[in-house]
Structure formats: C-alpha cells, structure tokens
Coordinates of C-alpha atoms and ligand atoms in Angstrom, one line a residue:
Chain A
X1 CA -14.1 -23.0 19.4
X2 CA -10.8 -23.7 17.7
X3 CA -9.3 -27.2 16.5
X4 CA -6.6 -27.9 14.9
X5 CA -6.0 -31.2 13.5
X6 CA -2.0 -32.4 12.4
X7 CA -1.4 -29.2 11.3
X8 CA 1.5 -29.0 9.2
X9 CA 3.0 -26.3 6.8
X10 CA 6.5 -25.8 4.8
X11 CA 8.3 -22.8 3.4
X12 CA 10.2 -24.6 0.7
X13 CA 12.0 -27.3 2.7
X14 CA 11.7 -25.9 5.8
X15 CA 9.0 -27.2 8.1
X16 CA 7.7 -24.5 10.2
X17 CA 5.2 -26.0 11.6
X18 CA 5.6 -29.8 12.4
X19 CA 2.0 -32.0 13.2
X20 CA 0.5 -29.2 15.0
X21 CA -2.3 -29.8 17.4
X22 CA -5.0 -27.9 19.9
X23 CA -8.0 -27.6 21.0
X24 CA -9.4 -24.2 22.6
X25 CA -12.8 -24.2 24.3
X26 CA -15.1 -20.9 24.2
X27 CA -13.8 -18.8 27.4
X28 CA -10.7 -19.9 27.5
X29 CA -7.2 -17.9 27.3
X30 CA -4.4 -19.9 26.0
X31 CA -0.6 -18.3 26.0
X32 CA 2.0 -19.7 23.5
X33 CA 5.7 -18.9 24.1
X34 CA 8.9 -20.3 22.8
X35 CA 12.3 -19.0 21.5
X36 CA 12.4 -16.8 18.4
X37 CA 11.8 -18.6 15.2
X38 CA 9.7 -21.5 16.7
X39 CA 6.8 -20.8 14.5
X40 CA 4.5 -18.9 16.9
X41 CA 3.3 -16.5 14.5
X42 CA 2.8 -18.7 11.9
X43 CA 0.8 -20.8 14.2
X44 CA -2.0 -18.3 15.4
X45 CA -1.8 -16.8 11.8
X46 CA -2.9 -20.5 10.6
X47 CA -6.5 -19.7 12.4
X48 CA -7.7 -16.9 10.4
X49 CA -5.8 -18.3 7.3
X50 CA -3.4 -15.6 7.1
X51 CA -0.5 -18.4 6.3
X52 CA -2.2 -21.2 4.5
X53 CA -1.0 -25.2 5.8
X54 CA -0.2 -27.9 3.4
X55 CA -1.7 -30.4 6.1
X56 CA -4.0 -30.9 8.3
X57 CA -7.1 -29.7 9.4
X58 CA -8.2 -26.2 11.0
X59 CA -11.7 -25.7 12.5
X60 CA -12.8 -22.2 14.0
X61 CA -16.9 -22.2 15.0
X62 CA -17.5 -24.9 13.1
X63 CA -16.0 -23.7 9.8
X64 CA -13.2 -25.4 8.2
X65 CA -10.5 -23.1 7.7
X66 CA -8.3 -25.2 5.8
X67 CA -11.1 -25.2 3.1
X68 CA -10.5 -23.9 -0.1
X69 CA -13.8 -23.0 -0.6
X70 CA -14.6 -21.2 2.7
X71 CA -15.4 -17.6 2.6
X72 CA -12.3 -16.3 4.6
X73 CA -13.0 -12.6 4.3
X74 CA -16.7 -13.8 6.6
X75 CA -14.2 -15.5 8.8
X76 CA -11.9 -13.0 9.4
X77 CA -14.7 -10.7 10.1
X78 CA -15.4 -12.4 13.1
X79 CA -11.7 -13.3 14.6
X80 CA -9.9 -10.9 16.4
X81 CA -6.3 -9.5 15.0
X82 CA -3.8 -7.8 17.4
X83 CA -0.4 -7.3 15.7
X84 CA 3.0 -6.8 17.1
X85 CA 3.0 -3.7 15.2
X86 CA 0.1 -2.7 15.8
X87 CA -0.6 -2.6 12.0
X88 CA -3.1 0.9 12.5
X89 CA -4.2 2.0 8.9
X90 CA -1.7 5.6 9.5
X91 CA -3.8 7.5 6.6
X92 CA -7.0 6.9 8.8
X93 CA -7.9 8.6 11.6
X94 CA -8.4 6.8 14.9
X95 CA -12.2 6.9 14.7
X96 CA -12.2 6.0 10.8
X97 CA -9.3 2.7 11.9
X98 CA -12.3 1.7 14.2
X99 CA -15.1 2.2 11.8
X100 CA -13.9 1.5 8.2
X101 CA -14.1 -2.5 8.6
X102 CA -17.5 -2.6 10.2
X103 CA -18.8 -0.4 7.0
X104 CA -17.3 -1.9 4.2
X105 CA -17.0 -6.0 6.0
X106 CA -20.2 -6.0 8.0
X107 CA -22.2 -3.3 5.8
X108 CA -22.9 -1.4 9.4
X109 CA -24.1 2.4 8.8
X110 CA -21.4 4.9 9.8
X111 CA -23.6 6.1 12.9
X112 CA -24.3 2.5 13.9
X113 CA -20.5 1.7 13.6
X114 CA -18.7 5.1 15.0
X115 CA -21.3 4.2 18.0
X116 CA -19.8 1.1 18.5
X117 CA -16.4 1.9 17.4
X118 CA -16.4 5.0 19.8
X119 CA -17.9 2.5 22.8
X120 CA -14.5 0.2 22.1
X121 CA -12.0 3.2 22.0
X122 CA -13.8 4.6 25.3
X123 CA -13.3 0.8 27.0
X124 CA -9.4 1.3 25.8
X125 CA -9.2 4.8 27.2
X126 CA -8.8 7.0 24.5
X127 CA -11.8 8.3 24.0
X128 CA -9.9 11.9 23.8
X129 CA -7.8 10.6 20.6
X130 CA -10.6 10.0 18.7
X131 CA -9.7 12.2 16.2
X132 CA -5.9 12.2 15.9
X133 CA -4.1 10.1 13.8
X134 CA -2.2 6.9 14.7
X135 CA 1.3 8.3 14.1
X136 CA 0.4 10.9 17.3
X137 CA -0.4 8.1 19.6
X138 CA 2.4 6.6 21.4
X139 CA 3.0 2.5 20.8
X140 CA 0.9 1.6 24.0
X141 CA -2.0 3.6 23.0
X142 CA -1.5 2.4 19.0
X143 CA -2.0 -1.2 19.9
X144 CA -4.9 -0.3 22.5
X145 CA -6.4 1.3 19.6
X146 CA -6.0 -1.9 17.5
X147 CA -7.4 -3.8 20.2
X148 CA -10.6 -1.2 20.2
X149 CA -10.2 -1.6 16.3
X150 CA -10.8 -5.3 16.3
X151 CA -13.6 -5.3 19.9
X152 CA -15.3 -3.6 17.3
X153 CA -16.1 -6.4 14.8
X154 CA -17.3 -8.3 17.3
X155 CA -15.2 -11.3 17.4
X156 CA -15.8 -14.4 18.6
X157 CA -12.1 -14.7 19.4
X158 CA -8.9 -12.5 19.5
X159 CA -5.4 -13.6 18.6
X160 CA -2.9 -11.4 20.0
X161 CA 0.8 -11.8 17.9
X162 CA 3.4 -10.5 20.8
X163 CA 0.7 -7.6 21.6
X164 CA 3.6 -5.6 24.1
X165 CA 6.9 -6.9 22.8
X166 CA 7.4 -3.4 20.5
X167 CA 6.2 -1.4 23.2
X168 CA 8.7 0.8 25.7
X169 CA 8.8 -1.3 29.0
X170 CA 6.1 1.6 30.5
X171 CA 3.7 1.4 28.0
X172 CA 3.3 -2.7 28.4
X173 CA 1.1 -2.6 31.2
X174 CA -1.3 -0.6 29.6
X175 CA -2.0 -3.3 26.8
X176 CA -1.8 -6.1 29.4
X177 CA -4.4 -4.4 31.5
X178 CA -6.9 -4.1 28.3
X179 CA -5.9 -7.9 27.7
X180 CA -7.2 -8.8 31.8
X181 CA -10.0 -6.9 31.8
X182 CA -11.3 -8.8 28.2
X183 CA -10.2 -12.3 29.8
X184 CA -12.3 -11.2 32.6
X185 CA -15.1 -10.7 30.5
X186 CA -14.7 -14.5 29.2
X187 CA -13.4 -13.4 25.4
X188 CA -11.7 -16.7 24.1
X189 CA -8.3 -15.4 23.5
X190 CA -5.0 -16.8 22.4
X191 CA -1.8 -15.1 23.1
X192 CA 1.3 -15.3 21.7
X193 CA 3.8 -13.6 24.2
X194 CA 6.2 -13.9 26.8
X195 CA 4.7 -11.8 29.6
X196 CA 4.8 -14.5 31.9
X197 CA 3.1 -12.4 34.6
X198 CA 0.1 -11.9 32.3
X199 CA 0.2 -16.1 31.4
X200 CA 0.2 -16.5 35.0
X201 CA -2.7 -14.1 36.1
X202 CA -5.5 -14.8 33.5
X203 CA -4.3 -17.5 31.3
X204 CA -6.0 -20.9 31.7
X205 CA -3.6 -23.1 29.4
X206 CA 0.3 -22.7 28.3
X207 CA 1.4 -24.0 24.7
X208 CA 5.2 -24.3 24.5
X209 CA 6.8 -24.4 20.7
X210 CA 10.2 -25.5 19.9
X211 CA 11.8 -25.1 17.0
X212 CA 11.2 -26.9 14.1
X213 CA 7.4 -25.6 14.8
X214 CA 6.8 -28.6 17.2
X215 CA 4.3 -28.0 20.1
X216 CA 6.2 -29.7 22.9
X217 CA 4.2 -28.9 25.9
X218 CA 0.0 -28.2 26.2
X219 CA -0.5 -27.9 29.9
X220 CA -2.7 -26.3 32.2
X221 CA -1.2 -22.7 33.8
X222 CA -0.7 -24.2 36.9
X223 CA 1.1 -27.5 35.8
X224 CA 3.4 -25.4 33.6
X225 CA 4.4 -23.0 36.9
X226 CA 3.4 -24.9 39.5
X227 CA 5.2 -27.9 38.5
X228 CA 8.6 -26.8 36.7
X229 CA 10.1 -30.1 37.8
X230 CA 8.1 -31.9 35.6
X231 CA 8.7 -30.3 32.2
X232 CA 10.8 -30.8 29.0
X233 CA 14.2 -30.2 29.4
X234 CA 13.7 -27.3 26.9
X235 CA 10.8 -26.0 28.1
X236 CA 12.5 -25.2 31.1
X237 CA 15.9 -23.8 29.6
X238 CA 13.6 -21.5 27.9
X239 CA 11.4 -20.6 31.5
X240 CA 15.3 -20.2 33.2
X241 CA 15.8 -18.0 30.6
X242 CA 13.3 -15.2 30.6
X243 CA 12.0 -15.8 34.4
X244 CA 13.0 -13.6 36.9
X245 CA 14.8 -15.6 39.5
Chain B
X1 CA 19.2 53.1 -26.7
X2 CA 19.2 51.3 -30.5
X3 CA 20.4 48.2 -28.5
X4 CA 17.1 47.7 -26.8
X5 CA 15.5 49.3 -29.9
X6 CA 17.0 46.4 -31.5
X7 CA 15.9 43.8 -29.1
X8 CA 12.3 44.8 -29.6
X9 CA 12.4 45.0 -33.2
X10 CA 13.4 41.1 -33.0
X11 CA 10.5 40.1 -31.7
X12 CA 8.1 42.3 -33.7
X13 CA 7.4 38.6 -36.2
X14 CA 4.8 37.5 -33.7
X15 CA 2.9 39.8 -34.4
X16 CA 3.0 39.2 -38.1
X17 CA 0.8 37.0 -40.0
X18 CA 1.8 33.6 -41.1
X19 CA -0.1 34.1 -44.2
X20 CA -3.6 33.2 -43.5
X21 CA -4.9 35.6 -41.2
X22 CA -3.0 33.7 -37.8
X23 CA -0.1 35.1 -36.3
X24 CA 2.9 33.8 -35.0
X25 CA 2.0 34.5 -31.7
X26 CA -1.6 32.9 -31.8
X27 CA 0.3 30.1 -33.3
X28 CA 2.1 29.7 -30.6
X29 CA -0.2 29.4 -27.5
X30 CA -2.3 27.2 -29.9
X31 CA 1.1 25.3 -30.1
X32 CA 1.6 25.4 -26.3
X33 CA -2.1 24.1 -25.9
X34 CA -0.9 21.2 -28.3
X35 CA 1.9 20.3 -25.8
X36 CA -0.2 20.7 -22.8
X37 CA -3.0 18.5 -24.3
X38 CA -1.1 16.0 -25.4
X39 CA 1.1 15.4 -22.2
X40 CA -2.4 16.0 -20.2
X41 CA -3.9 13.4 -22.3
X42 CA -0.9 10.5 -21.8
X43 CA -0.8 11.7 -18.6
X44 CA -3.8 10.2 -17.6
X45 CA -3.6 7.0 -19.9
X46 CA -0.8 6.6 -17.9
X47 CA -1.9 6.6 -14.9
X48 CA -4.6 4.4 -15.3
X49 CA -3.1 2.1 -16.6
X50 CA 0.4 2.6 -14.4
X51 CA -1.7 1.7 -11.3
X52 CA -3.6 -0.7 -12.5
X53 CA -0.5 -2.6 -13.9
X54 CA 1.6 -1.7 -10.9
X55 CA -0.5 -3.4 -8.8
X56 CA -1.5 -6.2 -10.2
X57 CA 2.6 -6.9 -10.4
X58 CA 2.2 -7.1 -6.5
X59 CA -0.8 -9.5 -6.9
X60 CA 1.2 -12.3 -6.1
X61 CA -1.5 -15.3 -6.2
X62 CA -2.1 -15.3 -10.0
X63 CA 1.2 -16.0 -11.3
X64 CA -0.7 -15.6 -14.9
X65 CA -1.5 -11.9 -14.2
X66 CA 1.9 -10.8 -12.9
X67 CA 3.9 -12.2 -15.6
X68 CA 1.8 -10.6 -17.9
X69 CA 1.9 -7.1 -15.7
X70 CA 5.7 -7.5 -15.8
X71 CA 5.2 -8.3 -19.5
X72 CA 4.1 -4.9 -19.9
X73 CA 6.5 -2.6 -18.0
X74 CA 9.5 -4.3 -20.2
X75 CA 7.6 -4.2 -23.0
X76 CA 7.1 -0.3 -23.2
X77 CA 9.6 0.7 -21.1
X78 CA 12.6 -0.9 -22.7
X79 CA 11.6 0.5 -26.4
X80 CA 12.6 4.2 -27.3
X81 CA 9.4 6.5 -27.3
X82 CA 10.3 8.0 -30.7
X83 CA 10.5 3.9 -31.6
X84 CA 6.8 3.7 -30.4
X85 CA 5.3 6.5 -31.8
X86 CA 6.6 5.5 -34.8
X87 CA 5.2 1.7 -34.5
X88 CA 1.7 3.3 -33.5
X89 CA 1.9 5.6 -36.8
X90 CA 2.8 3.6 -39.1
X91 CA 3.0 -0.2 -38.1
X92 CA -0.1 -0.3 -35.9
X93 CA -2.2 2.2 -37.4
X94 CA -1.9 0.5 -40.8
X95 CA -2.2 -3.3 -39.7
X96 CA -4.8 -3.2 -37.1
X97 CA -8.1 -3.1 -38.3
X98 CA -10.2 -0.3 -37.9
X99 CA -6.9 1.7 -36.9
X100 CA -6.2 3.6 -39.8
X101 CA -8.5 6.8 -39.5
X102 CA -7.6 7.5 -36.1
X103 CA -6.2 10.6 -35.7
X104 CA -2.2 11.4 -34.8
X105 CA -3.4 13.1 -31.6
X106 CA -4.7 9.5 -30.3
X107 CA -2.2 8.0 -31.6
X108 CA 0.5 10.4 -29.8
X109 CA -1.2 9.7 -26.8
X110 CA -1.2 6.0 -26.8
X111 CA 2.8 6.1 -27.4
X112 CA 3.8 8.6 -24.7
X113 CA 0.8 7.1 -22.2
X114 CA 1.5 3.5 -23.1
X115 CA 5.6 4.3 -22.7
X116 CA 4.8 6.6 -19.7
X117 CA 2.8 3.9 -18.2
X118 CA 5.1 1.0 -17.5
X119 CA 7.1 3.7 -15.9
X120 CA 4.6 4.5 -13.1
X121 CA 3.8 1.2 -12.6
X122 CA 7.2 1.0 -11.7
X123 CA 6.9 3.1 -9.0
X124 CA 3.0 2.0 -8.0
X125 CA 4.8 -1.6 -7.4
X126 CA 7.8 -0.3 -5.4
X127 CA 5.4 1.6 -3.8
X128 CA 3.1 -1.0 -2.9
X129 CA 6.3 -3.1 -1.8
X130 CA 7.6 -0.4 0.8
X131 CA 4.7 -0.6 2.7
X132 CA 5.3 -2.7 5.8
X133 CA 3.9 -6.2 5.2
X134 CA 1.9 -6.0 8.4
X135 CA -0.5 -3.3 6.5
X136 CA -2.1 -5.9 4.1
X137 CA -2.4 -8.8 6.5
X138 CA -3.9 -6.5 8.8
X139 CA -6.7 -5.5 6.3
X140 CA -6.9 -8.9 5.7
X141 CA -7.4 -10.0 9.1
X142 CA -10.6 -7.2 9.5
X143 CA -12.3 -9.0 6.7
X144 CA -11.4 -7.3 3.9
X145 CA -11.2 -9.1 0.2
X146 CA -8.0 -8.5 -1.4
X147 CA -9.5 -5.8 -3.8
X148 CA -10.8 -4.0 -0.6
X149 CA -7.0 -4.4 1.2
X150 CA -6.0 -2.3 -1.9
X151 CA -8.8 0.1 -2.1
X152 CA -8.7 0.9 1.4
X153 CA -5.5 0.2 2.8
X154 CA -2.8 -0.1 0.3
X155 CA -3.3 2.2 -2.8
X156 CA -4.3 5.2 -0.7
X157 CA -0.9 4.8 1.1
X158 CA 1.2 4.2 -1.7
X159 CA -0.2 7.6 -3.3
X160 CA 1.1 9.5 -0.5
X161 CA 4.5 7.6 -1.1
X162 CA 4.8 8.3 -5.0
X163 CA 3.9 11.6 -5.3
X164 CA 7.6 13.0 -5.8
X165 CA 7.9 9.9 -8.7
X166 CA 5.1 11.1 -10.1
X167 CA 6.0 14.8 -10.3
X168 CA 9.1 14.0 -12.3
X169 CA 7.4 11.5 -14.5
X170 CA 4.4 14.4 -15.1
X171 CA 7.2 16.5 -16.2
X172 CA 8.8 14.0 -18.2
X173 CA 5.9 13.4 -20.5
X174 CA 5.6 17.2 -21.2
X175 CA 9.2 16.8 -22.4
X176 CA 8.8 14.0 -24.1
X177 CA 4.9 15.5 -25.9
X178 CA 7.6 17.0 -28.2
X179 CA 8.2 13.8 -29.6
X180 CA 4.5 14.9 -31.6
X181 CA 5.9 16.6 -33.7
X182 CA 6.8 13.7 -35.7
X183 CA 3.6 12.7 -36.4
X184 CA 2.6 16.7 -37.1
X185 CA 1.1 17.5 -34.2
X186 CA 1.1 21.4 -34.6
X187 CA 2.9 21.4 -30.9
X188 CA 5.5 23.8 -29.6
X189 CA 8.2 22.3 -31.0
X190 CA 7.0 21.7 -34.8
X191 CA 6.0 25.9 -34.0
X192 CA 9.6 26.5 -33.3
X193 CA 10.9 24.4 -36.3
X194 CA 8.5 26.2 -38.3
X195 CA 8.6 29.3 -37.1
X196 CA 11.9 29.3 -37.7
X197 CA 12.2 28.6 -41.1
X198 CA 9.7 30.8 -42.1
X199 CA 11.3 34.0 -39.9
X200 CA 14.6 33.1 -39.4
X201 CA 14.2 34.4 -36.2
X202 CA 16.0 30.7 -34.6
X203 CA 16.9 32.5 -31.0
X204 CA 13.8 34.1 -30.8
X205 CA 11.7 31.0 -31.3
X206 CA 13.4 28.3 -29.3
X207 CA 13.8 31.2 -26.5
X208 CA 9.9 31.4 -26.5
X209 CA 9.5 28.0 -26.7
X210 CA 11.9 27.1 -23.9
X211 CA 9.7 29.8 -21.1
X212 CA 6.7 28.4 -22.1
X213 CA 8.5 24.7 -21.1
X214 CA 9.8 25.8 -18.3
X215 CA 6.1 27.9 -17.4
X216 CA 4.6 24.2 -17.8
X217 CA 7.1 22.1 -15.6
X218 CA 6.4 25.3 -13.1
X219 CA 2.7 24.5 -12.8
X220 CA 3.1 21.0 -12.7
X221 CA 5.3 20.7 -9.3
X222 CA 3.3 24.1 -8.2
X223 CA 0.0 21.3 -8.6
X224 CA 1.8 18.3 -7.2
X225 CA 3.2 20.1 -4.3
X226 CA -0.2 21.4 -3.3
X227 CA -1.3 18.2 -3.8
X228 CA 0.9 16.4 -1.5
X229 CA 0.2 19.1 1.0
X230 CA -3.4 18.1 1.3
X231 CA -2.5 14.3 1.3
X232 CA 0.0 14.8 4.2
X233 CA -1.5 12.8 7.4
X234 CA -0.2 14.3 10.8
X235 CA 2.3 12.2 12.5
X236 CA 3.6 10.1 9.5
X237 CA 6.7 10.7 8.2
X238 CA 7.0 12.3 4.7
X239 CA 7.5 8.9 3.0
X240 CA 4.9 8.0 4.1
X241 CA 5.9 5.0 6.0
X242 CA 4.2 3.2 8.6
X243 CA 4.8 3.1 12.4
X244 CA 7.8 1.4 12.7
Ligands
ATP1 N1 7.9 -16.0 4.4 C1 8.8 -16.9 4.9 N2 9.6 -17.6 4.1 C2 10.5 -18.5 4.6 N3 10.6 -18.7 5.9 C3 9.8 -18.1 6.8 C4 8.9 -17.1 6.3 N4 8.2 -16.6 7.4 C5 8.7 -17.2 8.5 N5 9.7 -18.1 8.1 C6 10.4 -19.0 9.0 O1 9.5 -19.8 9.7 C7 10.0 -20.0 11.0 C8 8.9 -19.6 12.0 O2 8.7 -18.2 11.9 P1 7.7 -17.4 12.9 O3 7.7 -16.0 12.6 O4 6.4 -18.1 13.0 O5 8.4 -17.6 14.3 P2 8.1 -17.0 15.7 O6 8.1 -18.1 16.7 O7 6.9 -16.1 15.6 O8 9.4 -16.1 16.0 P3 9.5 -14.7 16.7 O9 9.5 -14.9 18.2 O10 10.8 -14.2 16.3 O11 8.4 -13.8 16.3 C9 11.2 -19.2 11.2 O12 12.3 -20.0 11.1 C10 11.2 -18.2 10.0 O13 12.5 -18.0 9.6
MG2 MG1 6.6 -14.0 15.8

C-alpha cells in the first residue's frame, strides 16, 4: 500500500531524513517513535507529499508520490490526516469541518456528504456537537472530530502525527480508543506516537528513527517488546526512557 | 441673549447663495458626498487589490509572483500620497496613452486605492502569516489545491483577524480623500477652502467640515464593529487564532 524507496530529504544542509525505507501492506498498523527532532513528522508527511524529498522514491496505491507530475490534491483526497493539533478549520462548524472537503474535493452533494460526515462524527461520539464549533470542544473531542473529519473522505489510509501528545493525560484514551476500534476494522494506519500501550495492543510493526532521520530499527511488535535484549543500543535508551518500569 | 444672537447670525452664510442659485449649505453635503465617494471608491480598489497582493506575498512557490507582490507594497507604500496623486495627474495621465481624458475622480481614486492598497496587503500577509502553519497543511492534506486552502481555509480566517487593521485603514483613506482637492475635486476640504474665501467665515467652515469628518469616521467603525460582530465564531478567541 505504501513504499518508500531511499528516501532522502535536506533542509539546507541538514539531512532530515537519511536513506529512508518501508514497506506497509494494506491492513497493517505501523507505529514510529523516536526522540524529538528525529524526523518523524517529516517522514509520514513525505507520504501525502506535504514535505517534498530530494531523493528517492515514494509509492502510495500505486501512484508515485515523488512525481512531479502526480495530481497530489487526488492523492490527498484519499490519505487520511490526523494532526497533533488537531488542525479543525475554527471558523467552520463541526458538521461543515466534516462536510466541506467531501463537497469541494470529491464534488459529493451536501446531503450525500453531511450523511456521511454525520455517520463518522456519530462513530467518534459526538454526534451531540454537531453543531458547535471547534473552539467549544475540548482537545480529546477536537482531534476525534478530525479523525471523523478525515473517515469521511474515505481514505485508503490514515497517518496519525502524535494524535494524543497535546491532549490532557484524561482525554488520551478517548483518541486511542477511536484509533483501536479503526485498527480493528483493518484501516492501514501509521502512527507516529509514543503510546507504547497503544503500539503494543493493535500495532503490527514498530519503526524506530534516530536522529539524523535514520530509520534504525523495522521490527515486528513483538520482536521490538518481546525481545528488548536484542535491539540497538539506542533504541533501547530511548524504550528505558519513556517505559514504565 | 445678543451672544447667542450672535452665534446664530454666524452661521446664517449657508443659507446664502454662492451665486448661481446653490447654497453654501447644499454645497457642502454635495462636498461631503465628494469625500465619501472618493474614499468609498479607493476603498474598494484597495481592497481588491490589498488581498489579492497580500496573499500572493504568502504564495511562497513562485518566487516570480512574490517578488513582484512585494514589488508593489514598497512601491506605493514608500511614496507620499500627495506625491502619487500628483504622478497620476500629471505624469501618468499625460504619458500613457489613452490616459488623458480620464476624469480627476478616477484618477483620485487610483492614487489613494493604489497607496491604500499596499497598506492592506500589509496586513492580509501578516495576517495570513499568524495563522498557525498546521491550518494550510491541514487543507492541503483533505485534498484541497492551494487556491481552495485559501478560499476556504485561510482568507476567511485571516478576515476575522484584520478587521481592527482595516477599520483604521477605512478611516485613514477618508482622511487622506482630502488629498482631492488638489486635483479639484469639489470635496469637503476644497468647500472649506472655498467657502472660506468667499465668506470669510474660516471657524465656521472648518468647524462644519471637521463634524461632518468626525460623522464619517463614526459610521465607519459603527459598520466595522457590526461587522466583526457577525464574523465572531463562538469559542475562538478575538484574534482570531487557532486552537493552540
Ligand atoms: N522547516 C524546517 N526548516 C529547517 N529545519 C526543519 C524544518 N522542519 C523541521 N526541521 C528539522 O528537521 C528535523 C526533523 O523534524 P521533525 O519535526 O520531523 O522531527 P520529529 O521527529 O517529528 O520531532 P518531534 O518529536 O519534536 O515532533 C528537526 O531537526 C527539525 O529541527
Ligand atoms: Mg513531530
């Protein structure tokens, strides 16, 4: 579903991201963690060409991302967005958030996209706030509503940027159990986040990036905690660092 | 009682005829409709093309288009209005082809719209620049095309933003309109310079002319504050910003 190839990209002189590569197969959930700065979000932000890459090739569905001619606005209409900030249009209400891309990107009718908008906000539990704006939700229910927002597009994958790490420490299990319940339902996801519960429960691969944008480890979830013995010295300074003991 | 006796006989010259069959005080709303036209009109030169260069200084892709954006607001900003009016009057109006009949009124307006203009987009580009970045890579991530990012996500957020900005600069051009008379457009001020000469009546006149200035600026952030009433969005702070 997703390849990259050697993927590399500079800001100036500064590599960020150093001979990136990965696969991820339709159905699968892939976490990526690493320290602050490691190039994370410029990573997943690679695969809907939000931050274009000198090198290398990027493949979502078949397309070729890296492309100059590729229509990206077609491919963004079909990859998933969820920001750390949740990024909610705060002029729009909750129900116009959820229906304005699937009218003016897809060309859906306003009754066939508030129908389908409304069924996403209903799946996130806020069928009640349907009419409020973004600034009167609280952060857990803003970046539920951006979850609903992109469900609504219907993506072929979603890439989640640290989904819970500007939420209160009450309001992350909210998100996390919208992110289960669409593993669950076999969306191809990757996650960018260090809720190592959540990697644990539903994820089926672990990317670990170092600084300098290098992807150091690609393991299965169950080598990369089942098997700390066995990993880059790094890796598991990092895992010593934000696992409980 | 002569005091106030006095005081109204002062004023009696609006009432008298300037000679051919107008009086001074039809004179004078005409010349207060001058003003008001002529701000209203660079007003919305402005505007347009405030926005439109305001934001294409934000587009940052075509290097071409912003240097020539920013080409603008230096250009017309930087040189005094009086200096431009004057350049439209009598450098541009006599060298450009096809220029020559047009009439002071247009002309006015170009000067104090074109002036007015690099000053808005100013603030439509700082605007545009305090939005959190996540706004337009979210609209870009739904699909959107950069055009649609703006139309749908940016620009209506960056209105709510620079509506005190643009208060002050819709009172500033009604100021500035008496830069007309110059170019004798019959507008408040050329009235009271008139006026004047032909009454002597000096207090009287600039008196007059200074209420019906201050009546003006009144209406105008009367308008803009109802305005930015209705554009108010529950739960977002009064700059607008976004959620974080
Ligand atoms: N626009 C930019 N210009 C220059 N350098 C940048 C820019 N954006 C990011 N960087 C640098 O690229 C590197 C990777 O940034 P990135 O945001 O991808 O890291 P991250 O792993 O997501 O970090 P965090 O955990 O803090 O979100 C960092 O060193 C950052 O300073
Ligand atoms: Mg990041």
């Amino acid at each position: 579903m997703i390849e990259m190839k050697n993927v590399s990209k500079w800001y100036g002189a500064t590599q960020v991201l150093n001979d990136c590569s990965l696969n991820i197969d339709k159905g699968e959930v892939v976490v990526v963690c690493g320290p602050s700065g490691s190039g994370k979000s410029t990573l997943i932000k690679t695969i809907n060409a939000l931050e274009p890459v000198q090198k290398g090739e990027i493949w979502v569905d078949g397309v070729a991302v890296h492309d100059r001619a590729t229509n990206l606005p077609k491919l963004r209409s079909r990859v998933g967005m969820v920001f750390q900030h949740f990024e909610l249009f705060p002029h729009l209400t909750v129900t116009d958030n959820l229906t304005i891309a699937q009218m003016k990107v897809l060309g859906r009718g306003q009754d066939e996209a508030k129908q389908r908008g409304l069924k996403m906000l209903e799946r996130v539990g806020l069928t009640a706030h349907k009419d409020k704006f973004p600034g009167q939700l609280s952060g857990g229910q803003q970046q539920r509503v951006a979850i609903a927002r992109a469900l609504s597009m219907d993506p072929i994958v979603m890439l989640f940027d640290e989904p819970t790490s500007a939420l209160d420490p009450e309001m992350v299990g909210e998100v996390l159990d919208v992110m289960v319940g669409l593993a669950a339902e076999g969306m191809t996801m990757m996650v960018v986040t260090h809720e190592m519960g959540f990697a644990r429960k539903v994820s089926n691969r672990v990317i670990f990036m170092d600084v300098g944008g290098h992807i150091l480890e690609d393991t299965s979830k169950d080598e990369f905690f089942g098997n700390i013995e066995a990993r880059q010295p790094r890796t598991r300074e990092f895992l010593n660092k934000i696992l409980p003991h | 009682m002569t005091y106030w006796q006095d005081i109204w006989d002062r004023w009696q010259f609006l009432w008298d005829d300037r000679g051919d069959g107008v009086t001074y005080w039809q004179w004078m709303f005409s010349a207060w409709g001058y003003t008001v036209a002529v701000a209203a009109v660079s007003l919305v030169v402005a505007l347009a093309i405030g926005c439109l260069v305001g934001t294409l200084r934000t587009v940052s892709q075509h290097r071409v288009v912003s240097a020539l954006a920013t080409g603008w607001v230096e250009l017309f900003r930087n040189i005094p209005v009086l200096v431009q009016l004057f350049l439209w009057f009598f450098v541009i109006s006599e060298i450009v082809p096809g220029m020559r009949g047009v009439p002071s009124f247009v002309l006015a307006c170009c000067a104090l719209g074109f002036f007015t203009s690099a000053r808005i987009a100013e603030q439509v580009r700082a605007g545009i620049q305090a939005l959190p970045r996540g706004q337009r890579q979210a609209a870009l991530a739904m699909g959107f095309t950069q055009l649609q990012a703006y139309r749908y996500v940016i620009l209506p957020q960056t209105f709510r933003i620079i509506i005190p900005p643009l208060t002050s600069e819709a009172m500033n051009i009604v100021k500035n309109s008496s830069v007309a008379f110059a170019v004798s457009i019959p507008e408040l001020i050329s009235f009271a310079m008139q006026t004047q000469e032909e009454t002597s009546r000096g207090i009287e006149v600039y008196l007059a002319a200074t209420v019906l200035y201050i009546i003006t600026a009144l209406a105008i952030s009367w308008f803009m504050s109802i305005l930015e009433k209705r554009a108010r969005v529950p739960g977002l702070s009064s700059q607008g910003q976004g959620a974080h």
